Amino acid sequence: MTAIATVSDNPRYARSIESSKRVRWDIEKDVIRGRRFDSAQKFLPDGLSLAGEFAFLSPDEKRFVSQIQGRTYANIFGLVERFINAKVLELSHDHWFGDQVALEALVRFSDEELKHQALFRRIDAMIGDVLPPGYRFDLDANAVAHAVLGKSTWAVLALTLDIELFTQSHYSQSIAPDPELSELFKDVFLYHWKEESQHAILDELELVRHDAGLTAEQRDRAVDDFIELVGAVDGILQAQAKADADYFAAKCGRAVGEAEAQVIEAAFLRAYRWQYIHSGAQHPQFGKVLSGLITESQGRRIQAALATLQ
Ligand SMILES: [Fe+2]
Ligand SMILES: [Fe+2]
């Protein structure tokens, strides 16, 4: 490498900068545009909220479920983007005195994730303005980030790739095609999707780059770390499914018995596991990238761990 080796040898970093500049948006001017949420509308689409699991509820109650899940959807992204951004900033260190194009791509990535966290805080408050009080999301983004970042970089990058790929498939397969959704809610995830498309490419580039420096033993331990991270995500989902089911029961306007409360909580958990674990694990690009890095037996270990979360 020469002292002026500043040109990236991978054109995908440069392309991601171009796309990032082209799609860049502002929270108030482009996304919110002076609008408010309307409690008469559905927020999260049926394909993500697993509306079929709540078929025993009335139409109004089903809509309330989609609103609760929509609020949690925004909050979960705000939560995970804290550790994603910290890891991106850490990885940028590898490029400080090298590939300046890769460095710029990661700086833009970080800037966008800070903006997205601000967007999701705004959305949480705006949904809070139109729904009954009592909703809880007690997870501390910093505490979660500290725990996640204690795992190996490989595992954190694999989880991040998973998340940023499912963000895209959720939007294109479930949010965009649903004609009944709140237009404001839809726009939040349209604009988010526009910037996430670049992130998933950068996650893949950084994961493959980082992976090339690992020994087989380090990678094998990283696979265990990844499985532990997925387990930790599931712990978060179990807690939030309980909080959201309790909120639903308290605010749906009728008495909910113990047996029905359990059925509702189980339905919330199935929806959250679909949203944050299984839809990403099934993403073809995630499978393709991961299978290019790990052995078949490591892949089976991951599959076996996922199969326990049904
Ligand atoms: Fe984001
Ligand atoms: Fe992202």
Short mmCIF file of C-alpha atoms and ligand atoms in Angstrom, two decimals:
data_model
loop_
_atom_site.label_atom_id
_atom_site.label_comp_id
_atom_site.label_asym_id
_atom_site.label_seq_id
_atom_site.Cartn_x
_atom_site.Cartn_y
_atom_site.Cartn_z
CA MET A 1 0.00 0.00 0.00
CA THR A 2 1.30 3.48 -0.83
CA ALA A 3 0.97 6.56 1.37
CA ILE A 4 -1.79 7.88 -0.88
CA ALA A 5 -3.75 4.63 -1.20
CA THR A 6 -7.11 6.32 -0.78
CA VAL A 7 -9.07 4.74 -3.62
CA SER A 8 -11.32 1.83 -2.75
CA ASP A 9 -10.66 -1.43 -4.52
CA ASN A 10 -14.33 -2.29 -4.20
CA PRO A 11 -16.70 -0.15 -6.29
CA ARG A 12 -19.64 -1.13 -4.07
CA TYR A 13 -18.52 1.32 -1.34
CA ALA A 14 -18.55 4.18 -3.88
CA ARG A 15 -21.94 3.11 -5.24
CA SER A 16 -23.39 3.07 -1.74
CA ILE A 17 -22.19 6.67 -1.21
CA GLU A 18 -23.85 7.73 -4.49
CA SER A 19 -27.14 6.08 -3.49
CA SER A 20 -26.95 7.52 0.00
CA LYS A 21 -26.59 11.04 -1.43
CA ARG A 22 -29.40 10.51 -3.94
CA VAL A 23 -32.03 9.25 -1.46
CA ARG A 24 -31.12 11.41 1.55
CA TRP A 25 -34.17 12.74 3.40
CA ASP A 26 -35.18 14.97 6.28
CA ILE A 27 -37.40 13.78 9.16
CA GLU A 28 -39.81 16.74 9.25
CA LYS A 29 -39.64 18.03 5.69
CA ASP A 30 -39.87 14.69 3.88
CA VAL A 31 -41.31 12.10 6.27
CA ILE A 32 -43.66 13.78 8.77
CA ARG A 33 -44.76 16.77 6.64
CA GLY A 34 -46.93 18.20 9.43
CA ARG A 35 -49.06 15.05 9.66
CA ARG A 36 -50.37 13.21 12.73
CA PHE A 37 -51.25 9.58 13.27
CA ASP A 38 -54.93 8.61 13.12
CA SER A 39 -56.13 6.00 15.63
CA ALA A 40 -58.81 4.92 13.13
CA GLN A 41 -56.09 3.46 10.89
CA LYS A 42 -53.96 0.33 10.88
CA PHE A 43 -50.21 0.78 11.42
CA LEU A 44 -48.36 -2.52 11.05
CA PRO A 45 -49.55 -4.67 8.09
CA ASP A 46 -51.16 -8.09 8.56
CA GLY A 47 -48.16 -9.88 7.04
CA LEU A 48 -45.93 -8.63 9.86
CA SER A 49 -48.41 -8.41 12.77
CA LEU A 50 -49.64 -11.95 11.92
CA ALA A 51 -53.25 -10.74 12.01
CA GLY A 52 -54.41 -14.33 11.43
CA GLU A 53 -53.13 -15.22 14.91
CA PHE A 54 -55.54 -12.63 16.35
CA ALA A 55 -58.58 -13.80 14.32
CA PHE A 56 -60.68 -14.23 17.51
CA LEU A 57 -60.58 -10.47 18.22
CA SER A 58 -63.07 -7.87 16.93
CA PRO A 59 -62.05 -5.63 13.97
CA ASP A 60 -61.43 -2.67 16.33
CA GLU A 61 -59.32 -4.84 18.61
CA LYS A 62 -57.31 -6.18 15.66
CA ARG A 63 -56.61 -2.62 14.59
CA PHE A 64 -55.45 -1.80 18.15
CA VAL A 65 -53.07 -4.79 17.98
CA SER A 66 -51.60 -3.45 14.71
CA GLN A 67 -51.11 -0.04 16.35
CA ILE A 68 -49.39 -1.49 19.42
CA GLN A 69 -47.17 -3.66 17.25
CA GLY A 70 -46.43 -0.69 14.96
CA ARG A 71 -45.26 1.37 17.91
CA THR A 72 -43.10 -1.49 19.15
CA TYR A 73 -41.77 -1.97 15.59
CA ALA A 74 -40.46 1.62 15.58
CA ASN A 75 -39.05 1.21 19.10
CA ILE A 76 -37.23 -2.04 18.30
CA PHE A 77 -35.51 -0.37 15.34
CA GLY A 78 -34.56 2.57 17.54
CA LEU A 79 -33.14 0.04 20.03
CA VAL A 80 -31.04 -2.04 17.63
CA GLU A 81 -29.73 1.00 15.77
CA ARG A 82 -27.89 2.06 18.94
CA PHE A 83 -25.57 -0.97 18.79
CA ILE A 84 -25.47 -1.02 14.98
CA ASN A 85 -24.21 2.55 14.92
CA ALA A 86 -21.61 1.92 17.63
CA LYS A 87 -20.29 -1.10 15.70
CA VAL A 88 -20.15 0.87 12.44
CA LEU A 89 -18.14 3.63 14.13
CA GLU A 90 -15.80 1.00 15.59
CA LEU A 91 -15.31 -0.66 12.19
CA SER A 92 -14.61 2.70 10.57
CA HIS A 93 -11.34 2.67 12.55
CA ASP A 94 -10.01 0.00 10.18
CA HIS A 95 -10.33 2.50 7.32
CA TRP A 96 -9.07 5.71 9.01
CA PHE A 97 -5.67 5.59 7.33
CA GLY A 98 -6.64 3.41 4.38
CA ASP A 99 -9.65 3.23 2.12
CA GLN A 100 -11.16 6.72 2.35
CA VAL A 101 -14.14 5.75 0.19
CA ALA A 102 -15.06 2.91 2.56
CA LEU A 103 -14.58 5.37 5.45
CA GLU A 104 -16.98 7.88 3.88
CA ALA A 105 -19.55 5.14 3.24
CA LEU A 106 -19.43 4.10 6.93
CA VAL A 107 -19.58 7.70 8.18
CA ARG A 108 -22.74 8.24 6.11
CA PHE A 109 -24.14 4.94 7.44
CA SER A 110 -23.54 6.13 11.01
CA ASP A 111 -25.06 9.55 10.32
CA GLU A 112 -28.16 7.90 8.88
CA GLU A 113 -28.59 5.57 11.87
CA LEU A 114 -28.41 8.55 14.24
CA LYS A 115 -31.15 10.21 12.20
CA HIS A 116 -33.22 7.01 12.16
CA GLN A 117 -33.04 6.77 15.96
CA ALA A 118 -34.31 10.37 16.17
CA LEU A 119 -37.09 9.47 13.71
CA PHE A 120 -38.16 6.45 15.78
CA ARG A 121 -38.16 8.48 19.02
CA ARG A 122 -40.42 10.99 17.23
CA ILE A 123 -42.71 8.22 15.97
CA ASP A 124 -43.01 6.69 19.44
CA ALA A 125 -44.07 10.06 20.85
CA MET A 126 -46.49 10.75 17.97
CA ILE A 127 -48.17 7.35 18.31
CA GLY A 128 -48.32 7.97 22.08
CA ASP A 129 -50.36 11.12 21.32
CA VAL A 130 -53.20 9.12 19.73
CA LEU A 131 -53.23 5.85 21.71
CA PRO A 132 -54.36 5.34 25.32
CA PRO A 133 -51.69 5.89 27.99
CA GLY A 134 -49.99 2.93 29.62
CA TYR A 135 -47.84 1.56 26.77
CA ARG A 136 -44.41 0.44 27.99
CA PHE A 137 -41.12 -0.14 26.24
CA ASP A 138 -38.70 -0.48 29.14
CA LEU A 139 -35.63 -1.67 27.26
CA ASP A 140 -32.54 0.49 27.68
CA ALA A 141 -30.86 0.89 24.29
CA ASN A 142 -27.47 1.58 25.88
CA ALA A 143 -27.59 -1.47 28.15
CA VAL A 144 -28.64 -3.67 25.21
CA ALA A 145 -25.87 -2.18 23.06
CA HIS A 146 -23.25 -2.85 25.78
CA ALA A 147 -24.35 -6.49 26.01
CA VAL A 148 -24.42 -6.99 22.23
CA LEU A 149 -21.06 -5.30 21.66
CA GLY A 150 -19.53 -7.69 24.20
CA LYS A 151 -19.88 -10.40 21.54
CA SER A 152 -17.49 -10.88 18.63
CA THR A 153 -17.58 -8.44 15.72
CA TRP A 154 -18.41 -11.29 13.32
CA ALA A 155 -21.55 -12.17 15.32
CA VAL A 156 -22.65 -8.53 15.65
CA LEU A 157 -22.16 -7.98 11.91
CA ALA A 158 -24.07 -11.15 11.04
CA LEU A 159 -26.97 -10.04 13.26
CA THR A 160 -26.83 -6.55 11.75
CA LEU A 161 -26.89 -7.89 8.19
CA ASP A 162 -29.88 -10.03 9.16
CA ILE A 163 -31.74 -7.01 10.59
CA GLU A 164 -30.97 -4.67 7.71
CA LEU A 165 -32.02 -7.26 5.13
CA PHE A 166 -35.33 -8.00 6.83
CA THR A 167 -36.02 -4.25 7.11
CA GLN A 168 -36.09 -4.23 3.33
CA SER A 169 -38.17 -7.36 2.80
CA HIS A 170 -40.68 -6.18 5.42
CA TYR A 171 -41.17 -2.95 3.53
CA SER A 172 -41.34 -4.35 0.01
CA GLN A 173 -43.34 -7.52 0.79
CA SER A 174 -45.69 -6.38 3.56
CA ILE A 175 -45.78 -2.62 4.22
CA ALA A 176 -45.78 -1.21 0.66
CA PRO A 177 -48.48 -3.51 -0.80
CA ASP A 178 -51.02 -3.04 2.06
CA PRO A 179 -53.65 -0.48 0.91
CA GLU A 180 -55.23 -0.14 4.39
CA LEU A 181 -52.23 1.22 6.27
CA SER A 182 -51.76 4.68 7.72
CA GLU A 183 -50.01 6.69 4.99
CA LEU A 184 -47.75 8.29 7.59
CA PHE A 185 -46.70 4.93 9.01
CA LYS A 186 -46.07 3.66 5.50
CA ASP A 187 -43.92 6.68 4.67
CA VAL A 188 -41.78 6.25 7.78
CA PHE A 189 -40.75 2.82 6.56
CA LEU A 190 -40.53 3.85 2.91
CA TYR A 191 -37.94 6.48 3.80
CA HIS A 192 -36.21 4.16 6.25
CA TRP A 193 -36.03 1.44 3.58
CA LYS A 194 -34.42 3.86 1.11
CA GLU A 195 -31.39 4.34 3.36
CA GLU A 196 -31.31 0.80 4.75
CA SER A 197 -30.73 -0.59 1.27
CA GLN A 198 -27.19 0.84 1.38
CA HIS A 199 -26.61 -0.37 4.93
CA ALA A 200 -27.24 -4.00 4.07
CA ILE A 201 -24.64 -3.80 1.29
CA LEU A 202 -22.09 -2.25 3.66
CA ASP A 203 -22.84 -4.87 6.34
CA GLU A 204 -22.07 -7.59 3.83
CA LEU A 205 -18.84 -5.92 2.67
CA GLU A 206 -17.66 -5.38 6.23
CA LEU A 207 -18.65 -8.88 7.36
CA VAL A 208 -16.76 -10.53 4.49
CA ARG A 209 -13.74 -8.25 5.04
CA HIS A 210 -13.68 -8.95 8.79
CA ASP A 211 -14.27 -12.68 8.27
CA ALA A 212 -11.17 -12.94 6.05
CA GLY A 213 -9.00 -12.08 9.08
CA LEU A 214 -10.42 -14.80 11.35
CA THR A 215 -9.05 -18.26 12.07
CA ALA A 216 -11.39 -21.26 11.82
CA GLU A 217 -11.52 -21.43 15.63
CA GLN A 218 -12.38 -17.75 15.97
CA ARG A 219 -15.15 -18.11 13.40
CA ASP A 220 -16.51 -21.17 15.17
CA ARG A 221 -16.72 -19.25 18.45
CA ALA A 222 -18.34 -16.37 16.55
CA VAL A 223 -21.07 -18.73 15.34
CA ASP A 224 -21.78 -19.55 19.02
CA ASP A 225 -21.84 -15.82 19.76
CA PHE A 226 -24.33 -15.29 16.94
CA ILE A 227 -26.58 -18.04 18.35
CA GLU A 228 -26.34 -16.39 21.79
CA LEU A 229 -27.27 -13.02 20.29
CA VAL A 230 -30.34 -14.49 18.62
CA GLY A 231 -31.26 -15.98 22.02
CA ALA A 232 -30.83 -12.54 23.61
CA VAL A 233 -33.07 -11.00 20.93
CA ASP A 234 -35.67 -13.62 21.80
CA GLY A 235 -35.46 -12.66 25.48
CA ILE A 236 -36.22 -9.07 24.50
CA LEU A 237 -39.15 -10.20 22.34
CA GLN A 238 -40.62 -12.33 25.15
CA ALA A 239 -40.53 -9.37 27.54
CA GLN A 240 -42.07 -6.98 25.01
CA ALA A 241 -44.75 -9.49 23.95
CA LYS A 242 -45.82 -9.67 27.61
CA ALA A 243 -45.76 -5.86 28.01
CA ASP A 244 -47.77 -5.34 24.81
CA ALA A 245 -50.30 -8.08 25.61
CA ASP A 246 -50.79 -6.58 29.11
CA TYR A 247 -51.31 -3.12 27.59
CA PHE A 248 -53.81 -4.52 25.08
CA ALA A 249 -55.78 -6.30 27.84
CA ALA A 250 -55.81 -3.17 30.02
CA LYS A 251 -56.92 -0.79 27.25
CA CYS A 252 -59.06 -2.78 24.79
CA GLY A 253 -62.26 -1.70 26.55
CA ARG A 254 -63.49 -5.02 27.91
CA ALA A 255 -62.47 -7.61 30.50
CA VAL A 256 -59.89 -10.12 29.23
CA GLY A 257 -59.76 -13.38 31.18
CA GLU A 258 -56.59 -15.17 32.18
CA ALA A 259 -56.88 -17.86 29.48
CA GLU A 260 -57.46 -15.34 26.68
CA ALA A 261 -54.64 -13.14 27.99
CA GLN A 262 -52.26 -16.06 27.59
CA VAL A 263 -53.44 -16.72 24.03
CA ILE A 264 -52.95 -13.03 23.18
CA GLU A 265 -49.45 -12.94 24.67
CA ALA A 266 -48.49 -16.08 22.71
CA ALA A 267 -49.80 -14.47 19.50
CA PHE A 268 -47.74 -11.31 20.13
CA LEU A 269 -44.65 -13.45 20.69
CA ARG A 270 -45.21 -15.43 17.47
CA ALA A 271 -45.57 -12.17 15.56
CA TYR A 272 -42.39 -10.71 17.10
CA ARG A 273 -40.40 -13.86 16.46
CA TRP A 274 -41.55 -13.75 12.84
CA GLN A 275 -40.67 -10.06 12.51
CA TYR A 276 -37.25 -10.06 14.17
CA ILE A 277 -35.93 -13.61 13.92
CA HIS A 278 -37.49 -15.89 11.31
CA SER A 279 -38.20 -13.44 8.48
CA GLY A 280 -34.52 -12.43 8.50
CA ALA A 281 -33.22 -15.98 8.88
CA GLN A 282 -35.22 -16.93 5.76
CA HIS A 283 -33.95 -13.98 3.71
CA PRO A 284 -32.21 -15.48 0.64
CA GLN A 285 -29.36 -12.95 0.67
CA PHE A 286 -28.67 -13.61 4.36
CA GLY A 287 -28.48 -17.35 3.69
CA LYS A 288 -26.24 -16.77 0.70
CA VAL A 289 -23.74 -14.53 2.53
CA LEU A 290 -23.66 -16.71 5.63
CA SER A 291 -23.27 -20.00 3.76
CA GLY A 292 -20.30 -18.46 1.94
CA LEU A 293 -18.54 -18.01 5.30
CA ILE A 294 -19.48 -20.96 7.51
CA THR A 295 -19.33 -24.75 7.29
CA GLU A 296 -22.38 -26.93 6.83
CA SER A 297 -22.21 -28.13 10.42
CA GLN A 298 -22.07 -24.52 11.69
CA GLY A 299 -25.11 -23.79 9.51
CA ARG A 300 -26.93 -26.74 11.09
CA ARG A 301 -26.06 -25.42 14.57
CA ILE A 302 -27.68 -22.09 13.70
CA GLN A 303 -30.74 -23.78 12.18
CA ALA A 304 -31.15 -26.00 15.26
CA ALA A 305 -31.02 -22.94 17.52
CA LEU A 306 -33.60 -21.10 15.40
CA ALA A 307 -35.89 -24.14 15.43
CA THR A 308 -36.20 -23.88 19.23
CA LEU A 309 -37.76 -20.42 18.89
CA GLN A 310 -41.18 -21.41 17.55
FE FE B 1 -31.99 2.53 10.22
FE FE B 2 -29.43 0.65 9.03
#
